[in-house]
CSV table of C-alpha atoms in Angstrom, one decimal:
chain,number,residue,atom,x,y,z
A,1,MET,CA,3.0,0.1,-25.4
A,2,TYR,CA,0.6,2.1,-23.3
A,3,ASN,CA,-1.5,-1.1,-22.9
A,4,ASP,CA,1.3,-3.6,-22.5
A,5,TYR,CA,0.9,-4.3,-18.8
A,6,THR,CA,-2.9,-4.5,-18.7
A,7,ALA,CA,-4.9,-7.6,-18.1
A,8,THR,CA,-6.9,-7.4,-21.3
A,9,GLY,CA,-4.7,-5.2,-23.6
A,10,GLU,CA,-6.7,-2.1,-22.9
A,11,ALA,CA,-6.1,0.6,-20.3
A,12,PHE,CA,-9.1,1.9,-18.4
A,13,ASP,CA,-10.0,3.8,-15.3
A,14,VAL,CA,-6.7,5.7,-15.1
A,15,GLY,CA,-7.0,8.1,-12.2
A,16,ILE,CA,-6.9,11.8,-12.7
A,17,SER,CA,-3.7,12.3,-10.7
A,18,THR,CA,-1.9,9.4,-12.4
A,19,SER,CA,-3.0,10.7,-15.8
A,20,ARG,CA,-1.7,14.1,-15.0
A,21,ALA,CA,1.6,12.7,-13.8
A,22,ILE,CA,2.1,10.8,-17.0
A,23,MET,CA,1.4,13.9,-19.0
A,24,ASN,CA,3.9,15.9,-16.9
A,25,TYR,CA,6.5,13.2,-17.5
A,26,GLY,CA,5.8,13.4,-21.2
A,27,ARG,CA,6.4,17.1,-21.2
A,28,GLY,CA,9.9,16.5,-19.7
A,29,MET,CA,9.2,17.2,-16.1
A,30,ASP,CA,11.5,15.7,-13.4
A,31,PRO,CA,9.9,12.3,-12.6
A,32,LEU,CA,10.0,13.1,-8.8
A,33,GLU,CA,8.0,16.3,-9.4
A,34,CYS,CA,5.4,14.7,-11.8
A,35,GLY,CA,3.0,13.7,-9.0
A,36,GLY,CA,0.4,16.1,-7.7
A,37,ALA,CA,1.3,18.0,-4.5
A,38,SER,CA,-2.2,19.5,-3.8
A,39,GLU,CA,-4.2,18.4,-0.8
A,40,TYR,CA,-6.9,17.5,-3.2
A,41,GLU,CA,-4.6,15.0,-5.0
A,42,ASN,CA,-4.4,12.4,-2.3
A,43,GLY,CA,-6.0,9.5,-4.0
A,44,ASN,CA,-4.8,6.0,-3.5
A,45,GLY,CA,-2.9,5.6,-6.8
A,46,SER,CA,0.5,5.4,-5.3
A,47,LEU,CA,-0.6,3.2,-2.4
A,48,MET,CA,-2.0,0.5,-4.7
A,49,ARG,CA,1.3,0.0,-6.5
A,50,ILE,CA,4.0,0.5,-3.9
A,51,LEU,CA,4.1,-2.8,-2.1
A,52,PRO,CA,6.9,-4.5,-4.1
A,53,ILE,CA,9.5,-2.0,-2.6
A,54,ALA,CA,8.9,-3.6,0.8
A,55,TYR,CA,10.8,-6.7,-0.4
A,56,TYR,CA,13.7,-4.6,-1.6
A,57,LEU,CA,13.9,-2.8,1.7
A,58,GLN,CA,13.4,-5.9,3.9
A,59,LYS,CA,16.6,-7.2,2.4
A,60,ARG,CA,18.4,-4.1,3.7
A,61,PRO,CA,17.8,-4.2,7.5
A,62,ASN,CA,20.7,-1.9,8.2
A,63,LEU,CA,19.2,0.9,6.1
A,64,ALA,CA,18.0,3.7,8.5
A,65,MET,CA,14.3,4.4,8.4
A,66,GLU,CA,15.1,7.9,7.1
A,67,TYR,CA,16.6,6.4,3.9
A,68,GLN,CA,13.9,3.7,3.7
A,69,MET,CA,11.2,6.3,3.8
A,70,GLU,CA,13.0,8.5,1.3
A,71,ILE,CA,12.9,5.6,-1.2
A,72,VAL,CA,9.2,5.1,-0.5
A,73,HIS,CA,8.5,8.8,-0.8
A,74,ASN,CA,10.3,9.0,-4.2
A,75,LEU,CA,8.2,6.1,-5.5
A,76,SER,CA,5.0,7.7,-4.4
A,77,SER,CA,6.0,11.1,-5.8
A,78,LEU,CA,6.0,9.8,-9.3
A,79,THR,CA,2.2,10.2,-9.2
A,80,HIS,CA,1.3,11.5,-5.7
A,81,ARG,CA,3.7,13.7,-3.7
A,82,HIS,CA,1.5,15.4,-1.1
A,83,PRO,CA,2.7,14.6,2.5
A,84,ILE,CA,-0.5,12.7,3.2
A,85,SER,CA,0.2,10.3,0.3
A,86,LEU,CA,3.9,10.0,1.3
A,87,ILE,CA,3.0,9.2,4.9
A,88,GLY,CA,0.3,6.7,3.9
A,89,CYS,CA,2.7,4.8,1.7
A,90,GLY,CA,5.3,4.9,4.5
A,91,ILE,CA,3.0,3.4,7.1
A,92,TYR,CA,1.9,0.7,4.6
A,93,ILE,CA,5.4,-0.3,3.6
A,94,ASN,CA,6.7,-0.4,7.2
A,95,ILE,CA,3.8,-2.7,8.1
A,96,ALA,CA,4.7,-5.0,5.1
A,97,ILE,CA,8.4,-5.0,6.1
A,98,ILE,CA,7.6,-6.1,9.7
A,99,LEU,CA,5.2,-8.8,8.4
A,100,LEU,CA,7.9,-10.1,6.1
A,101,GLU,CA,10.3,-10.4,9.1
A,102,ASN,CA,7.7,-12.9,10.6
A,103,LYS,CA,8.7,-12.3,14.2
A,104,LEU,CA,5.4,-11.0,15.6
A,105,SER,CA,1.8,-11.8,15.6
A,106,LEU,CA,-0.4,-10.1,12.9
A,107,TYR,CA,-1.7,-7.6,15.4
A,108,GLY,CA,1.7,-7.1,17.0
A,109,ALA,CA,3.4,-6.5,13.7
A,110,VAL,CA,0.8,-4.0,12.5
A,111,GLU,CA,0.7,-2.2,15.9
A,112,TYR,CA,4.5,-2.0,16.1
A,113,ALA,CA,4.9,-0.8,12.5
A,114,ILE,CA,2.2,1.9,12.9
A,115,LYS,CA,3.8,3.1,16.1
A,116,THR,CA,7.3,3.4,14.8
A,117,THR,CA,6.3,5.0,11.5
A,118,ILE,CA,4.1,7.6,13.1
A,119,GLU,CA,6.8,8.4,15.6
A,120,PHE,CA,9.2,8.8,12.7
A,121,TYR,CA,7.0,11.4,11.0
A,122,GLU,CA,6.1,13.2,14.3
A,123,SER,CA,9.8,13.5,15.1
A,124,GLY,CA,10.3,15.1,11.7
A,125,ALA,CA,7.5,17.6,12.3
A,126,TRP,CA,5.3,16.1,9.5
A,127,GLU,CA,2.1,17.8,10.5
A,128,ASP,CA,0.0,15.9,8.1
A,129,VAL,CA,0.6,12.7,10.0
A,130,SER,CA,-2.5,13.7,12.1
A,131,ALA,CA,-4.6,12.5,9.2
A,132,TYR,CA,-3.8,9.0,10.4
A,133,SER,CA,-4.6,9.7,14.0
A,134,ARG,CA,-7.3,6.9,14.2
A,135,LEU,CA,-4.6,4.3,13.7
A,136,LYS,CA,-2.6,5.4,16.8
A,137,ASP,CA,-4.9,3.6,19.2
A,138,LEU,CA,-5.2,0.4,17.1
A,139,SER,CA,-7.4,-1.6,19.6
A,140,SER,CA,-10.0,1.2,19.6
A,141,PHE,CA,-9.8,1.5,15.8
A,142,LEU,CA,-10.6,-2.2,15.4
A,143,GLU,CA,-13.7,-1.8,17.5
A,144,LEU,CA,-15.2,0.7,15.0
A,145,THR,CA,-18.3,-0.6,13.2
A,146,GLU,CA,-18.3,-1.2,9.4
A,147,ILE,CA,-20.4,1.9,8.9
A,148,GLU,CA,-17.6,3.9,10.5
A,149,ILE,CA,-15.0,2.6,8.0
A,150,ARG,CA,-14.9,4.5,4.7
A,151,SER,CA,-13.5,2.8,1.6
A,152,SER,CA,-13.3,5.7,-0.8
A,153,GLY,CA,-10.4,6.5,-3.1
A,154,TYR,CA,-8.9,8.9,-0.5
A,155,ILE,CA,-5.6,7.3,0.6
A,156,VAL,CA,-6.4,7.6,4.3
A,157,HIS,CA,-9.7,5.9,3.9
A,158,THR,CA,-8.1,3.1,1.8
A,159,LEU,CA,-5.4,2.4,4.2
A,160,GLU,CA,-7.8,2.4,7.2
A,161,ALA,CA,-10.2,0.1,5.4
A,162,ALA,CA,-7.5,-2.3,4.4
A,163,LEU,CA,-6.1,-2.6,7.9
A,164,TRP,CA,-9.5,-2.9,9.5
A,165,CYS,CA,-10.3,-5.8,7.2
A,166,LEU,CA,-6.9,-7.4,7.7
A,167,LEU,CA,-7.2,-7.4,11.5
A,168,ASN,CA,-10.9,-8.3,11.7
A,169,THR,CA,-10.6,-11.5,9.7
A,170,ASN,CA,-8.7,-14.8,10.1
A,171,THR,CA,-7.9,-15.9,6.5
A,172,TYR,CA,-6.7,-14.4,3.2
A,173,ALA,CA,-10.0,-15.0,1.6
A,174,GLU,CA,-12.0,-13.5,4.5
A,175,CYS,CA,-9.8,-10.4,4.4
A,176,VAL,CA,-10.2,-9.8,0.7
A,177,LEU,CA,-13.9,-10.5,0.6
A,178,LYS,CA,-14.5,-8.2,3.5
A,179,ALA,CA,-12.5,-5.5,1.8
A,180,VAL,CA,-14.4,-5.6,-1.5
A,181,ASN,CA,-17.7,-5.9,0.2
A,182,LEU,CA,-17.2,-2.6,1.9
A,183,GLY,CA,-18.1,-1.1,-1.5
A,184,ASP,CA,-16.8,2.2,-3.0
A,185,ASP,CA,-13.3,1.8,-4.3
A,186,THR,CA,-13.4,-2.0,-4.0
A,187,ASP,CA,-10.6,-3.0,-6.4
A,188,THR,CA,-8.0,-0.8,-4.6
A,189,VAL,CA,-9.1,-1.5,-1.1
A,190,GLY,CA,-9.1,-5.3,-1.9
A,191,ALA,CA,-5.6,-5.0,-3.4
A,192,VAL,CA,-4.1,-3.1,-0.5
A,193,ALA,CA,-5.6,-5.4,2.1
A,194,GLY,CA,-4.8,-8.5,0.0
A,195,GLY,CA,-1.2,-7.5,-0.3
A,196,LEU,CA,-0.6,-7.5,3.4
A,197,ALA,CA,-2.8,-10.6,3.8
A,198,GLY,CA,-0.8,-12.4,1.2
A,199,ILE,CA,2.4,-11.7,3.1
A,200,TYR,CA,1.0,-12.9,6.4
A,201,TYR,CA,-0.9,-16.0,5.3
A,202,GLY,CA,1.3,-17.0,2.3
A,203,ALA,CA,0.5,-17.6,-1.4
A,204,ASP,CA,-0.6,-21.1,-0.7
A,205,LYS,CA,-3.6,-19.8,1.3
A,206,ILE,CA,-5.0,-17.9,-1.7
A,207,PRO,CA,-8.0,-19.9,-3.0
A,208,LYS,CA,-7.0,-22.0,-6.0
A,209,GLU,CA,-10.0,-21.0,-8.0
A,210,TRP,CA,-9.0,-17.3,-7.7
A,211,LEU,CA,-5.5,-18.1,-9.0
A,212,THR,CA,-6.9,-20.1,-11.9
A,213,ALA,CA,-9.1,-17.3,-13.0
A,214,LEU,CA,-6.2,-14.8,-13.1
A,215,ALA,CA,-5.7,-13.0,-16.5
A,216,LYS,CA,-2.1,-13.6,-17.8
A,217,LYS,CA,-1.4,-16.0,-15.0
A,218,GLN,CA,1.7,-17.4,-16.6
A,219,TYR,CA,3.1,-14.0,-17.2
A,220,ILE,CA,2.5,-13.0,-13.6
A,221,GLU,CA,4.2,-16.1,-12.3
A,222,GLU,CA,7.2,-15.5,-14.5
A,223,LEU,CA,7.4,-11.9,-13.3
A,224,CYS,CA,7.3,-13.0,-9.7
A,225,ILE,CA,10.2,-15.5,-10.3
A,226,LYS,CA,12.3,-12.7,-11.9
A,227,PHE,CA,11.4,-10.4,-9.0
A,228,GLN,CA,12.6,-13.0,-6.4
A,229,MET,CA,16.0,-13.1,-8.2
A,230,LEU,CA,16.5,-9.4,-7.8
A,231,GLU,CA,18.9,-8.1,-5.1
């Protein structure tokens, strides 16, 4: 069962924080307290898996941001519950929700989402929101050179790298290729950037050869159909 949802039937490269959270759950700990709360446990493990909740929240436009973010925070806390991780997931999901509404340009949607999410955290005295200060002036952030963008497993770096790639490219393929070519934690940065690019450009813009090469392609398609039917 441990390997059921893997591409090849074998689990590998399970992050330290995620492994520890799984062990905590196995010991009977409350799920929302299983994630690491240390400043040194702010990897991108919760960011890389959290995107689907945007679809759930987007269908509930009357839900106040306070409650939207509570849901996001709870999902992150399963493996990562330090404020920096919670805030990073909050920013990412709000961007996804605004993109799903399809009312603004790509830049406008990202800028608006970042602004409103950071204001939400600042109004709640979340001091750790300062970790994302480079995103507050989005136009200046996008002018940074590639060497100034880090793509490590630290959640702040991952989110920054993903957004920098998304807004400095013009197609789904360009975005994902730019993300993975940054190096370091390529799979996660590519996934985080690709998630938002997929929402904006649409599934039909994903290169056909990439889709054909997917492991368990039929299973993924069936899972997507079931997900669409959820309310």
